[in-house]
């Protein structure tokens, strides 16, 4: 997945355009910038590629989620449904606004289980946020139906699946909002960065102003702009946008490489009868950023994970024992360890975590291994890797 693996002349050229003018900021300084507007160009490229009306670049994927929630008017005490398997950014972004993350079980798509979502809805629920983990997607039709029936906002986090599609549409273009990360380890990187995608002009205007101190961006005198509402600074720099611009133009190339590498590994592992693969919802096409599979149980999976490591196979993750991506290791959230006092609404809102039963998620993550698909492997390397993986896993079965 990481786009940084193929960082090269195209990225350097875009960055050099910015370095030559010295205008490192995305707004203003019109006369000095030699006609270069990398952030604006990248927004246009994201709109074209991901088929949305509006793309707002921001400083990170985490910021993108917070901005999407804020743009929809979600804040203090509101509940946002999110999966137990995701990156910590998901609950961080919700809690930054004083809202309450409500974690619910996943199914064998490794994303939100629509039945579990239905059960978690309360009068305080405002949004459902599926996270398209490891290159594949949630059942978006089912989640959309739930949102429509309950008047909820649908926010897709496609940070790990940019380039995947559902029923012919790019992920991130289907919900009320799409959020993506352009951080250093994502398929398209800007070094750091993120984007809020939406087809709703009001939400787009909110995201535009909110991510730049509430500036209305009218006219070309920044100092004279008005502030219709409060905002913060979540701007992307022109240097980062330049890297992202070179990379978005390579998205199809990157997905094609991933698909080729993924297919070699999958065909090899499919010969092991004990292995099954994650379910991809009907109509879904993966971005092939990861190959995710299941072994029979926790013990076998721990052994397989160790055997892969011992045989030099890197970047295969057993998230059950991992710090970052699964509820089991999020003790700092369960204990609400914050540097500052949080509101009573959040304290009360998170009490459910003391007794929540995530045994269904546990059972799936316990037996899952997800292997990162790299862009830089040669065909020889992938074939060798496939052989080694099969041998390592067979050795412990
Ligand atoms: C990387 C990631 C994010 C956060 O993005 P940053 O740009 O690192 O803040 C959010 N969600 C998911 C699923 C991610 O993988």
Short mmCIF file of N, CA, C and O in Angstrom, two decimals, residues 189-274:
data_model
loop_
_atom_site.label_atom_id
_atom_site.label_comp_id
_atom_site.label_asym_id
_atom_site.label_seq_id
_atom_site.Cartn_x
_atom_site.Cartn_y
_atom_site.Cartn_z
N UNK A 189 0.03 9.16 -0.71
CA UNK A 189 0.52 9.94 0.42
C UNK A 189 0.81 11.37 0.01
O UNK A 189 1.17 11.64 -1.14
N UNK A 190 0.64 12.28 0.99
CA UNK A 190 1.10 13.66 0.82
C UNK A 190 2.17 13.94 1.87
O UNK A 190 2.55 15.07 2.07
N UNK A 191 2.64 12.90 2.55
CA UNK A 191 3.50 13.07 3.72
C UNK A 191 2.61 13.11 4.95
O UNK A 191 2.65 12.23 5.80
N UNK A 192 1.81 14.15 5.06
CA UNK A 192 0.70 14.25 6.00
C UNK A 192 -0.44 14.93 5.26
O UNK A 192 -0.19 15.79 4.42
N UNK A 193 -1.66 14.57 5.60
CA UNK A 193 -2.81 15.23 4.98
C UNK A 193 -4.04 14.36 5.02
O UNK A 193 -3.98 13.19 5.42
N UNK A 194 -5.16 14.94 4.63
CA UNK A 194 -6.41 14.20 4.57
C UNK A 194 -7.38 14.97 3.71
O UNK A 194 -7.08 16.07 3.25
N UNK A 195 -8.55 14.38 3.47
CA UNK A 195 -9.56 15.06 2.67
C UNK A 195 -10.95 14.70 3.15
O UNK A 195 -11.20 13.58 3.58
N UNK A 196 -11.83 15.71 3.08
CA UNK A 196 -13.26 15.52 3.35
C UNK A 196 -13.95 15.57 1.99
O UNK A 196 -13.79 16.54 1.25
N UNK A 197 -14.71 14.54 1.67
CA UNK A 197 -15.44 14.47 0.40
C UNK A 197 -16.93 14.59 0.68
O UNK A 197 -17.43 13.98 1.63
N UNK A 198 -17.63 15.35 -0.14
CA UNK A 198 -19.08 15.42 0.02
C UNK A 198 -19.73 15.91 -1.27
O UNK A 198 -19.10 16.59 -2.07
N UNK A 199 -21.00 15.56 -1.46
CA UNK A 199 -21.78 16.09 -2.57
C UNK A 199 -22.74 17.18 -2.11
O UNK A 199 -23.50 17.69 -2.90
N UNK A 200 -22.67 17.51 -0.82
CA UNK A 200 -23.59 18.48 -0.24
C UNK A 200 -22.90 19.85 -0.17
O UNK A 200 -21.92 20.01 0.55
N UNK A 201 -23.42 20.86 -0.92
CA UNK A 201 -22.73 22.16 -0.97
C UNK A 201 -22.63 22.86 0.38
O UNK A 201 -21.64 23.54 0.66
N UNK A 202 -23.63 22.67 1.24
CA UNK A 202 -23.58 23.33 2.55
C UNK A 202 -22.48 22.69 3.41
O UNK A 202 -21.68 23.37 4.04
N UNK A 203 -22.43 21.36 3.41
CA UNK A 203 -21.36 20.68 4.17
C UNK A 203 -19.99 21.07 3.62
O UNK A 203 -19.02 21.24 4.37
N UNK A 204 -19.90 21.22 2.29
CA UNK A 204 -18.62 21.59 1.68
C UNK A 204 -18.19 22.97 2.15
O UNK A 204 -17.02 23.19 2.49
N UNK A 205 -19.13 23.90 2.20
CA UNK A 205 -18.83 25.26 2.66
C UNK A 205 -18.40 25.22 4.14
O UNK A 205 -17.43 25.84 4.53
N UNK A 206 -19.11 24.43 4.93
CA UNK A 206 -18.73 24.30 6.34
C UNK A 206 -17.30 23.76 6.48
O UNK A 206 -16.52 24.27 7.28
N UNK A 207 -16.99 22.72 5.71
CA UNK A 207 -15.64 22.12 5.81
C UNK A 207 -14.57 23.11 5.38
O UNK A 207 -13.51 23.22 6.00
N UNK A 208 -14.86 23.86 4.32
CA UNK A 208 -13.92 24.86 3.80
C UNK A 208 -13.61 25.93 4.86
O UNK A 208 -12.45 26.23 5.14
N UNK A 209 -14.66 26.49 5.48
CA UNK A 209 -14.45 27.57 6.44
C UNK A 209 -13.88 27.04 7.75
O UNK A 209 -12.96 27.62 8.32
N UNK A 210 -14.45 25.93 8.23
CA UNK A 210 -14.08 25.41 9.56
C UNK A 210 -12.61 25.01 9.61
O UNK A 210 -11.94 25.17 10.64
N UNK A 211 -12.09 24.52 8.48
CA UNK A 211 -10.70 24.05 8.49
C UNK A 211 -9.70 25.20 8.37
O UNK A 211 -8.50 24.99 8.40
N UNK A 212 -10.20 26.44 8.24
CA UNK A 212 -9.32 27.61 8.15
C UNK A 212 -9.87 28.76 9.00
O UNK A 212 -10.19 29.83 8.48
N UNK A 213 -9.99 28.54 10.30
CA UNK A 213 -10.38 29.59 11.26
C UNK A 213 -11.73 30.22 10.99
O UNK A 213 -11.98 31.35 11.45
N UNK A 214 -12.57 29.57 10.19
CA UNK A 214 -13.87 30.17 9.88
C UNK A 214 -13.82 31.17 8.73
O UNK A 214 -14.84 31.79 8.40
N UNK A 215 -12.67 31.36 8.10
CA UNK A 215 -12.55 32.28 6.95
C UNK A 215 -13.58 31.96 5.87
O UNK A 215 -13.74 30.80 5.50
N UNK A 216 -14.21 33.02 5.30
CA UNK A 216 -15.21 32.75 4.25
C UNK A 216 -14.58 32.59 2.86
O UNK A 216 -15.27 32.22 1.91
N UNK A 217 -13.29 32.90 2.72
CA UNK A 217 -12.57 32.73 1.45
C UNK A 217 -13.25 33.46 0.29
O UNK A 217 -13.26 32.98 -0.83
N UNK A 218 -13.79 34.65 0.62
CA UNK A 218 -14.39 35.47 -0.45
C UNK A 218 -13.44 36.62 -0.80
O UNK A 218 -12.88 37.24 0.10
N UNK A 219 -13.27 36.89 -2.09
CA UNK A 219 -12.36 37.95 -2.53
C UNK A 219 -10.92 37.48 -2.43
O UNK A 219 -10.65 36.30 -2.21
N UNK A 220 -9.97 38.40 -2.60
CA UNK A 220 -8.57 37.98 -2.51
C UNK A 220 -7.77 38.81 -1.51
O UNK A 220 -6.57 38.99 -1.65
N UNK A 221 -8.46 39.30 -0.49
CA UNK A 221 -7.77 39.97 0.62
C UNK A 221 -8.09 39.20 1.89
O UNK A 221 -9.14 39.38 2.52
N UNK A 222 -7.16 38.31 2.24
CA UNK A 222 -7.40 37.41 3.37
C UNK A 222 -7.76 38.16 4.65
O UNK A 222 -8.62 37.73 5.42
N UNK A 223 -7.06 39.31 4.85
CA UNK A 223 -7.29 40.09 6.07
C UNK A 223 -8.68 40.67 6.16
O UNK A 223 -9.17 40.98 7.25
N UNK A 224 -9.34 40.83 5.01
CA UNK A 224 -10.67 41.45 5.00
C UNK A 224 -11.80 40.43 5.01
O UNK A 224 -12.97 40.79 5.00
N UNK A 225 -11.44 39.15 5.02
CA UNK A 225 -12.50 38.12 4.97
C UNK A 225 -13.30 38.10 6.28
O UNK A 225 -12.74 38.39 7.34
N UNK A 226 -14.56 37.72 6.18
CA UNK A 226 -15.37 37.63 7.40
C UNK A 226 -15.38 36.18 7.90
O UNK A 226 -14.93 35.27 7.20
N UNK A 227 -15.88 36.01 9.13
CA UNK A 227 -15.91 34.70 9.77
C UNK A 227 -17.34 34.39 10.19
O UNK A 227 -17.75 34.77 11.29
N UNK A 228 -18.09 33.72 9.33
CA UNK A 228 -19.50 33.46 9.66
C UNK A 228 -19.67 32.56 10.89
O UNK A 228 -20.71 32.59 11.53
N UNK A 229 -18.67 31.75 11.20
CA UNK A 229 -18.74 30.91 12.41
C UNK A 229 -17.32 30.55 12.84
O UNK A 229 -16.37 30.77 12.09
N UNK A 230 -17.19 29.98 14.03
CA UNK A 230 -15.87 29.64 14.58
C UNK A 230 -15.25 28.47 13.82
O UNK A 230 -15.96 27.58 13.37
N UNK A 231 -13.94 28.51 13.72
CA UNK A 231 -13.25 27.39 13.09
C UNK A 231 -11.92 27.15 13.77
O UNK A 231 -11.66 27.69 14.85
N UNK A 232 -11.11 26.31 13.16
CA UNK A 232 -9.75 26.04 13.66
C UNK A 232 -8.80 26.04 12.47
O UNK A 232 -9.22 26.27 11.34
N UNK A 233 -7.55 25.75 12.71
CA UNK A 233 -6.62 25.60 11.59
C UNK A 233 -6.31 24.12 11.37
O UNK A 233 -5.58 23.50 12.16
N UNK A 234 -6.90 23.58 10.32
CA UNK A 234 -6.57 22.22 9.88
C UNK A 234 -6.11 22.27 8.42
O UNK A 234 -6.39 21.37 7.64
N UNK A 235 -5.40 23.36 8.06
CA UNK A 235 -4.98 23.51 6.65
C UNK A 235 -3.89 22.51 6.28
O UNK A 235 -3.04 22.15 7.10
N UNK A 236 -3.89 22.13 5.01
CA UNK A 236 -2.76 21.39 4.46
C UNK A 236 -1.79 22.42 3.89
O UNK A 236 -2.21 23.51 3.49
N UNK A 237 -0.50 22.11 3.88
CA UNK A 237 0.45 23.04 3.27
C UNK A 237 0.56 22.74 1.78
O UNK A 237 0.25 21.64 1.33
N UNK A 238 1.03 23.74 1.05
CA UNK A 238 1.17 23.61 -0.40
C UNK A 238 2.22 22.54 -0.75
O UNK A 238 2.08 21.83 -1.75
N UNK A 239 3.22 22.39 0.10
CA UNK A 239 4.25 21.36 -0.15
C UNK A 239 3.67 19.96 -0.06
O UNK A 239 3.95 19.10 -0.90
N UNK A 240 2.85 19.74 0.96
CA UNK A 240 2.23 18.42 1.11
C UNK A 240 1.27 18.15 -0.05
O UNK A 240 1.24 17.06 -0.61
N UNK A 241 0.49 19.19 -0.39
CA UNK A 241 -0.48 19.02 -1.48
C UNK A 241 0.25 18.67 -2.78
O UNK A 241 -0.26 17.88 -3.59
N UNK A 242 1.43 19.22 -2.98
CA UNK A 242 2.19 18.95 -4.22
C UNK A 242 2.53 17.46 -4.32
O UNK A 242 2.38 16.84 -5.38
N UNK A 243 2.95 16.87 -3.20
CA UNK A 243 3.26 15.44 -3.21
C UNK A 243 1.99 14.63 -3.51
O UNK A 243 1.99 13.72 -4.35
N UNK A 244 0.90 15.02 -2.85
CA UNK A 244 -0.37 14.33 -3.06
C UNK A 244 -0.86 14.42 -4.49
O UNK A 244 -1.43 13.46 -5.03
N UNK A 245 -0.60 15.56 -5.14
CA UNK A 245 -1.04 15.75 -6.52
C UNK A 245 -0.34 14.76 -7.46
O UNK A 245 -0.96 14.16 -8.33
N UNK A 246 0.97 14.60 -7.25
CA UNK A 246 1.69 13.63 -8.08
C UNK A 246 1.15 12.23 -7.83
O UNK A 246 0.99 11.43 -8.75
N UNK A 247 0.81 11.95 -6.56
CA UNK A 247 0.40 10.58 -6.21
C UNK A 247 -1.01 10.25 -6.68
O UNK A 247 -1.25 9.12 -7.11
N UNK A 248 -1.95 11.19 -6.62
CA UNK A 248 -3.32 10.87 -7.05
C UNK A 248 -3.33 10.48 -8.52
O UNK A 248 -4.10 9.62 -8.95
N UNK A 249 -2.45 11.09 -9.28
CA UNK A 249 -2.38 10.74 -10.71
C UNK A 249 -1.83 9.34 -10.94
O UNK A 249 -1.85 8.83 -12.05
N UNK A 250 -1.33 8.71 -9.86
CA UNK A 250 -0.79 7.36 -9.97
C UNK A 250 -1.69 6.31 -9.29
O UNK A 250 -1.31 5.14 -9.20
N UNK A 251 -2.87 6.74 -8.84
CA UNK A 251 -3.72 5.82 -8.08
C UNK A 251 -4.05 4.54 -8.87
O UNK A 251 -3.93 3.44 -8.34
N UNK A 252 -4.44 4.70 -10.13
CA UNK A 252 -4.81 3.51 -10.93
C UNK A 252 -3.61 2.57 -11.07
O UNK A 252 -3.76 1.35 -10.98
N UNK A 253 -2.44 3.17 -11.30
CA UNK A 253 -1.22 2.38 -11.43
C UNK A 253 -0.96 1.60 -10.12
O UNK A 253 -0.66 0.39 -10.14
N UNK A 254 -1.12 2.27 -8.99
CA UNK A 254 -0.86 1.64 -7.68
C UNK A 254 -1.86 0.49 -7.43
O UNK A 254 -1.49 -0.58 -6.96
N UNK A 255 -3.15 0.74 -7.72
CA UNK A 255 -4.17 -0.30 -7.49
C UNK A 255 -3.87 -1.52 -8.38
O UNK A 255 -3.98 -2.67 -7.93
N UNK A 256 -3.45 -1.27 -9.62
CA UNK A 256 -3.15 -2.38 -10.54
C UNK A 256 -1.98 -3.23 -10.01
O UNK A 256 -2.03 -4.46 -10.07
N UNK A 257 -0.96 -2.58 -9.48
CA UNK A 257 0.18 -3.32 -8.92
C UNK A 257 -0.29 -4.15 -7.72
O UNK A 257 0.04 -5.32 -7.58
N UNK A 258 -1.10 -3.52 -6.86
CA UNK A 258 -1.59 -4.22 -5.67
C UNK A 258 -2.42 -5.44 -6.07
O UNK A 258 -2.28 -6.51 -5.47
N UNK A 259 -3.27 -5.25 -7.07
CA UNK A 259 -4.14 -6.36 -7.48
C UNK A 259 -3.29 -7.55 -7.95
O UNK A 259 -3.58 -8.71 -7.62
N UNK A 260 -2.24 -7.25 -8.71
CA UNK A 260 -1.37 -8.31 -9.24
C UNK A 260 -0.69 -9.05 -8.09
O UNK A 260 -0.70 -10.29 -8.03
N UNK A 261 -0.12 -8.31 -7.15
CA UNK A 261 0.59 -8.92 -6.03
C UNK A 261 -0.36 -9.69 -5.11
O UNK A 261 -0.07 -10.81 -4.67
N UNK A 262 -1.50 -9.09 -4.84
CA UNK A 262 -2.53 -9.70 -3.99
C UNK A 262 -2.97 -11.04 -4.58
O UNK A 262 -3.11 -12.04 -3.87
N UNK A 263 -3.19 -11.05 -5.90
CA UNK A 263 -3.73 -12.25 -6.54
C UNK A 263 -2.74 -13.42 -6.45
O UNK A 263 -3.15 -14.57 -6.21
N UNK A 264 -1.47 -13.14 -6.61
CA UNK A 264 -0.45 -14.20 -6.49
C UNK A 264 -0.49 -14.81 -5.08
O UNK A 264 -0.51 -16.03 -4.91
N UNK A 265 -0.53 -13.93 -4.07
CA UNK A 265 -0.53 -14.42 -2.68
C UNK A 265 -1.84 -15.16 -2.36
O UNK A 265 -1.82 -16.23 -1.74
N UNK A 266 -2.94 -14.62 -2.81
CA UNK A 266 -4.24 -15.23 -2.49
C UNK A 266 -4.36 -16.62 -3.14
O UNK A 266 -4.80 -17.58 -2.50
N UNK A 267 -3.97 -16.71 -4.41
CA UNK A 267 -4.06 -18.00 -5.10
C UNK A 267 -3.22 -19.06 -4.37
O UNK A 267 -3.63 -20.22 -4.28
N UNK A 268 -2.08 -18.65 -3.85
CA UNK A 268 -1.22 -19.60 -3.14
C UNK A 268 -1.87 -20.03 -1.82
O UNK A 268 -1.97 -21.22 -1.50
N UNK A 269 -2.36 -19.05 -1.04
CA UNK A 269 -2.94 -19.37 0.27
C UNK A 269 -4.24 -20.16 0.14
O UNK A 269 -4.60 -20.94 1.03
N UNK A 270 -4.94 -19.96 -0.97
CA UNK A 270 -6.23 -20.65 -1.17
C UNK A 270 -6.06 -22.16 -1.25
O UNK A 270 -7.02 -22.91 -1.10
N UNK A 271 -4.82 -22.62 -1.49
CA UNK A 271 -4.58 -24.06 -1.53
C UNK A 271 -4.57 -24.70 -0.15
O UNK A 271 -4.55 -25.93 -0.02
N UNK A 272 -4.53 -23.87 0.91
CA UNK A 272 -4.54 -24.42 2.28
C UNK A 272 -5.99 -24.51 2.72
O UNK A 272 -6.66 -23.49 2.87
N UNK A 273 -6.51 -25.74 2.93
CA UNK A 273 -7.96 -25.87 3.21
C UNK A 273 -8.40 -25.16 4.49
O UNK A 273 -9.56 -24.75 4.58
N UNK A 274 -7.50 -25.01 5.46
CA UNK A 274 -7.89 -24.38 6.73
C UNK A 274 -8.08 -22.86 6.60
O UNK A 274 -8.59 -22.22 7.52
#
